[in-house]
Amino acid sequence: MRSEGTNSTDTEPLIEVEDLVTYYGQRRILDGINLRVGTGEIRVIMGGSGSGKSTLLRHLLGLNIPAAGRIRLLGKDINRLDSQAMYQLRKQIGVSFQGGALFNSLTVGENVAFPLREHTRLDANTMRIMARMKLEVVNLAGFEDLYPAELSGGMIKRAALARAIVMDPKLLFFDEPSAGLDPVVSAELDELILRLRDSMNITIVVVTHELDSAFKIADSITILDQGRIALTGSKQAVRASDNERVQALLNRRAGGEELDHDAYLARLTGKAS
């Protein structure tokens, strides 16, 4: 079954997902996902707990292998690439993890320069200068000699972002960028994401549950529900949707379906088909 939600864009898609299906054990987590993200677009992926958004992100990063379907990043089918080709592709992709994932034993500057040390042959001074440049981009100039433990939550997020963009990626993935931040710091991070897209022409995918952030930064929004795409569209289209599950998410209402007592009993007794 094809899921509703393939989004046509006027720009060349840097991300194409076709009929993606994946399981954890016998449980189907993603069920026929179709997705297209155009060059320079900010796509927000939303959904309730267990909707499959984190699993989809893992597939987009090439960390999971699907049971069926295809994923193309930058024009390449990632599940057909050998390890060396995937290694080269990942050099063009930046990832900012939910908790920052900074190395506590390294300074902020060393953290930001880490991808350069791993993937280039630049001299130490050039790497240090490039790291400082990216720290300036995220408004952390002068903090390169501090350690992660000396930073606030918002500063850790920005340092992680500086590391994610230090190699000037074409694709940037965010996992819950505003999680744990107060509204003011979250709004500042949203502005930074918008500036990055405009100044560096990066295509950005953001997985978040923060509604205010999503509607501020998104060019388009994909909403997942029980492993399928409930809707993909503009912010206006999402707000105007008459889909009850979408409105339940937007208005933070319980969206459970009416209980089927026979099916419930079958699950409890282990006799579900």
Coordinates of N, CA and C in Angstrom, one line a residue, residues 10 18 25 39 43-44 47 50 54 67 86 90 94 101-102 111-112 119 129 145 188 207-208 212 220 224 265 269 273:
D10 N 9.4 22.1 -6.7 CA 9.9 22.7 -7.9 C 11.4 22.5 -8.1
E18 N 10.9 5.9 -1.5 CA 9.9 5.2 -2.2 C 9.5 3.9 -1.5
G25 N 11.3 -6.9 14.5 CA 10.7 -8.2 14.8 C 9.5 -8.4 13.8
T39 N 15.9 20.6 -3.0 CA 17.1 21.3 -2.7 C 16.8 22.7 -2.0
R43 N 12.4 20.6 5.7 CA 11.3 19.7 5.9 C 11.3 19.3 7.3
V44 N 10.1 19.5 8.0 CA 9.9 19.1 9.3 C 9.1 17.8 9.3
G47 N 5.2 13.7 14.5 CA 4.4 12.6 14.8 C 4.4 12.3 16.3
G50 N 6.0 6.8 19.0 CA 5.7 5.5 18.3 C 5.2 5.7 16.9
S54 N 11.5 8.6 14.4 CA 12.9 8.4 14.7 C 13.5 7.2 13.8
A67 N 13.1 -3.3 5.0 CA 12.6 -4.6 4.5 C 12.2 -4.4 3.0
M86 N 29.4 4.7 0.7 CA 28.6 5.3 1.7 C 29.4 6.2 2.6
R90 N 28.5 10.2 3.2 CA 28.3 10.8 4.5 C 29.2 12.0 4.8
G94 N 25.5 16.3 7.3 CA 25.7 16.7 8.7 C 24.6 16.3 9.5
A101 N 25.7 15.2 21.7 CA 26.7 14.1 21.5 C 28.1 14.7 21.3
L102 N 28.4 15.7 22.1 CA 29.8 16.2 22.1 C 30.7 15.3 23.0
N111 N 35.9 19.6 19.4 CA 34.7 18.9 19.0 C 34.3 19.3 17.6
V112 N 34.3 20.6 17.3 CA 33.9 21.1 16.0 C 34.8 20.6 14.9
H119 N 38.3 13.2 8.4 CA 37.9 13.0 7.0 C 38.8 13.9 6.0
I129 N 41.2 27.1 12.4 CA 40.5 28.3 11.8 C 39.1 28.0 11.3
D145 N 37.7 27.2 23.7 CA 38.6 26.5 24.7 C 37.9 26.0 25.9
E188 N 15.8 31.4 19.3 CA 17.1 31.8 18.8 C 17.7 30.7 17.9
V207 N 13.5 16.6 12.7 CA 12.5 15.7 13.4 C 12.2 16.4 14.7
T208 N 11.0 16.8 15.0 CA 10.7 17.5 16.2 C 9.2 17.2 16.6
D212 N 5.6 25.0 17.9 CA 6.0 26.4 17.6 C 7.2 26.4 16.7
S220 N 7.8 22.8 4.5 CA 6.8 21.8 4.4 C 6.9 20.9 5.6
L224 N 3.7 11.9 10.5 CA 3.6 10.4 10.6 C 2.6 10.0 11.6
L265 N -9.2 -8.7 23.2 CA -9.2 -10.0 23.9 C -8.2 -10.9 23.2
T269 N -4.8 -12.8 24.8 CA -4.8 -14.3 24.8 C -3.8 -14.8 23.8
S273 N -4.5 -12.4 14.9 CA -4.1 -12.9 13.6 C -3.0 -12.0 13.1

